[in-house]
Amino acid sequence: MHVLAVIPARGGSKSIPLKNIRPLSGTPLMAFTIQAATRSTHLDRCVVSTDHPDIAQVARDYGAEVIERPAALATDQAPTEWALLHVVEVLAKDGYRPDYVVTLEPTSPLRTTGLIDRCITEAIRHPEFDCVMTVAETRKCYGRLQDGRFEYLFPDQPRRRQERQPLYEESSTVYVTRTDVLERDRSVLGRTRYGVIVDDPREAIDINEPLDFIVAEAVLAQRLTEEQHG
């Protein structure tokens, strides 16, 4: 059984220039994902797909393989799946073909190795599903605005948060996709999906804006305090 991790990390972030290697508590953002992946007992390779030399150097410094991504696959419009398929094609030339591709976005620095391994285990245990993906629980009340009028997606929910039935949202933290499905559908999601709940909501923090760095640094400090106090 071969399981490949791919960390897609292009250099063209507009909201935060070179966001993927911006320091988070003194460590390049992408390094947290590489470290979690390389500690996994289920992954046999960890590859960073990038079009930027500085990102490639950081990836190598932290122990990941690097595959240079063509510029055409690194635009704002290019789906992540194109980069994943490119990695699979490049590795196939050396005779390596994974059974599963694990997509780990570098913007989720707080995911743990345990969560990665749990998702891979579920994928192997449930081969009838195309994809195993992480989801986060929410008890928020969602709705739409129609001509200024707010309409609940799920009417008649209790006003007390504790009494509401939980909903689940895609957390974008871990995706484990059968390689044949990725090639068939050109999608990490496939047609059938198995959801793994992120038990610790801190693992689902996704960094997209400068404020997210402040939040993540606070969480990292909290984790350090918890570890120090056992």
XYZ file of C-alpha atoms in Angstrom:
230
model
C 0.000 0.000 0.000
C 1.506 3.305 -1.104
C 0.187 6.582 0.316
C 1.507 9.878 -0.996
C 1.146 13.270 0.682
C 1.098 16.307 -1.570
C 1.422 19.816 -0.167
C 0.346 22.308 -2.857
C 2.220 25.560 -2.236
C 2.306 28.022 -5.077
C 4.036 31.367 -4.685
C 1.283 33.645 -5.966
C -0.784 34.371 -2.859
C -2.324 37.838 -3.227
C -3.743 38.401 0.264
C -0.394 37.690 1.934
C 2.691 37.602 -0.328
C 4.506 34.261 -0.051
C 2.029 33.283 2.646
C 3.097 29.637 2.593
C 6.524 30.440 4.038
C 5.629 33.456 6.160
C 6.872 32.880 9.746
C 4.338 31.625 12.265
C 5.835 31.827 15.749
C 9.242 31.890 14.083
C 8.675 28.881 11.793
C 7.703 28.997 8.095
C 3.987 28.296 7.801
C 4.438 25.355 5.440
C 6.932 23.690 7.788
C 4.182 22.748 10.253
C 2.444 20.689 7.568
C 5.684 19.059 6.425
C 6.593 18.100 9.996
C 3.163 16.592 10.662
C 3.294 14.615 7.406
C 6.833 13.274 7.803
C 5.981 11.952 11.279
C 3.128 9.876 9.864
C 3.497 6.110 9.971
C 1.119 5.718 7.008
C 2.753 8.003 4.442
C 5.668 6.747 2.387
C 6.379 10.023 0.550
C 5.769 13.711 1.162
C 6.005 16.038 -1.839
C 5.677 19.803 -2.073
C 4.402 21.054 -5.426
C 5.521 24.633 -6.008
C 6.440 27.148 -8.667
C 8.584 29.327 -6.380
C 12.286 28.721 -5.581
C 12.075 30.117 -2.031
C 9.209 27.779 -1.177
C 11.125 24.881 -2.724
C 14.146 25.633 -0.553
C 12.088 25.748 2.649
C 10.452 22.456 1.675
C 13.836 20.769 1.253
C 15.149 22.313 4.472
C 12.329 20.619 6.393
C 12.675 17.239 4.713
C 10.108 17.196 1.926
C 10.619 16.245 -1.696
C 9.982 19.004 -4.225
C 8.380 18.806 -7.645
C 8.508 21.988 -9.689
C 5.061 23.033 -10.801
C 4.697 24.504 -14.313
C 3.506 28.122 -14.360
C 0.317 27.143 -16.165
C -0.653 25.009 -13.152
C 0.076 27.747 -10.615
C -2.325 30.510 -11.636
C -5.229 31.773 -9.536
C -7.605 29.880 -11.812
C -5.753 26.557 -11.822
C -7.472 23.978 -9.573
C -5.387 22.264 -6.915
C -6.214 18.952 -8.585
C -4.094 19.905 -11.605
C -1.051 20.153 -9.364
C -1.873 16.825 -7.694
C -2.229 15.060 -11.029
C 1.024 16.603 -12.217
C 2.819 15.164 -9.181
C 1.325 11.727 -9.817
C 2.426 11.879 -13.465
C 5.984 12.943 -12.601
C 6.425 10.226 -9.978
C 5.006 7.606 -12.361
C 7.985 8.183 -14.645
C 10.187 6.755 -11.860
C 7.882 3.782 -11.357
C 6.078 5.059 -8.268
C 2.283 5.019 -8.172
C 0.397 5.666 -4.910
C -2.850 3.978 -4.017
C -3.984 7.136 -2.230
C -3.122 10.821 -2.528
C -3.371 12.823 0.694
C -3.871 16.539 0.081
C -2.497 18.719 2.885
C -2.952 22.445 2.381
C -0.067 24.390 3.977
C -2.574 26.882 5.385
C -3.674 24.394 8.068
C -0.612 24.444 10.332
C -2.340 23.123 13.454
C -3.427 19.733 12.126
C -1.696 16.857 13.910
C -0.056 13.710 12.621
C -2.716 11.797 14.501
C -5.462 13.374 12.419
C -3.632 12.593 9.181
C -3.171 8.954 10.202
C -6.792 8.677 11.326
C -8.009 9.825 7.913
C -5.711 7.411 6.080
C -6.826 4.542 8.304
C -10.477 5.296 7.548
C -9.761 5.464 3.813
C -8.141 2.045 3.878
C -10.947 0.699 6.056
C -13.645 2.078 3.738
C -12.447 1.534 0.153
C -16.041 1.898 -1.053
C -15.693 5.675 -0.583
C -13.830 7.781 -3.126
C -12.549 10.235 -0.537
C -12.109 10.651 3.176
C -12.332 14.284 4.222
C -12.250 16.189 7.476
C -15.305 18.050 8.696
C -15.835 20.396 11.622
C -18.953 20.535 13.763
C -20.939 23.753 13.918
C -24.155 24.722 15.658
C -24.501 28.082 13.947
C -27.723 29.154 12.256
C -27.066 29.615 8.550
C -29.270 31.433 6.094
C -29.534 33.451 2.890
C -30.333 37.089 2.236
C -33.074 37.548 -0.336
C -33.776 41.210 -1.137
C -32.563 42.078 2.345
C -34.724 39.443 4.053
C -32.865 36.808 6.063
C -34.135 33.285 5.491
C -32.866 30.376 7.589
C -31.587 27.379 5.658
C -32.956 25.218 8.465
C -36.024 26.874 9.983
C -37.404 26.253 13.483
C -34.040 25.524 15.077
C -33.942 26.004 18.861
C -32.688 29.403 19.948
C -30.376 27.844 22.526
C -27.172 26.720 20.813
C -26.841 23.649 23.030
C -30.226 22.334 21.876
C -29.509 22.511 18.130
C -28.633 19.463 16.091
C -25.019 19.731 14.912
C -24.199 20.524 11.308
C -20.855 19.789 9.673
C -18.753 21.931 7.372
C -15.848 21.011 5.136
C -12.703 21.959 7.068
C -10.148 21.596 4.225
C -7.699 20.069 6.713
C -7.095 16.599 5.227
C -8.311 14.887 2.051
C -7.442 11.267 1.282
C -8.398 10.364 -2.276
C -8.000 7.125 -4.188
C -5.579 7.825 -7.023
C -7.805 6.191 -9.618
C -10.657 8.458 -8.495
C -8.462 11.558 -8.706
C -7.572 10.619 -12.265
C -11.130 9.680 -13.201
C -12.927 12.711 -11.789
C -10.056 15.210 -11.561
C -11.398 15.974 -8.099
C -10.153 15.263 -4.574
C -13.764 14.739 -3.512
C -14.817 12.096 -6.007
C -18.451 11.069 -5.931
C -18.746 9.512 -2.479
C -17.164 10.930 0.673
C -16.573 9.712 4.217
C -16.376 12.417 6.861
C -13.892 12.392 9.731
C -14.810 14.861 12.465
C -11.996 17.118 13.650
C -12.334 16.555 17.392
C -10.142 19.508 18.349
C -11.466 22.589 16.485
C -8.020 24.182 16.726
C -6.783 21.696 14.114
C -9.280 23.096 11.615
C -7.923 26.655 11.751
C -7.224 27.779 8.187
C -4.944 30.737 7.491
C -6.073 33.084 4.742
C -5.805 36.581 6.205
C -3.272 38.405 8.448
C -5.653 38.092 11.412
C -5.518 34.303 11.060
C -1.784 34.393 11.845
C -2.503 36.164 15.130
C -5.116 33.569 16.056
C -2.824 30.666 15.132
C 0.065 32.096 17.148
C -2.220 32.379 20.182
C -3.297 28.756 19.757
C 0.309 27.585 19.426
C 1.156 29.415 22.662
C -1.819 27.744 24.332
C -0.667 24.313 23.154
C 2.825 24.948 24.472
C 1.416 25.872 27.880
C -0.702 22.699 27.932
C 2.317 20.550 27.063
C 4.431 22.172 29.758
C 1.767 21.457 32.377
C 1.260 17.885 31.243
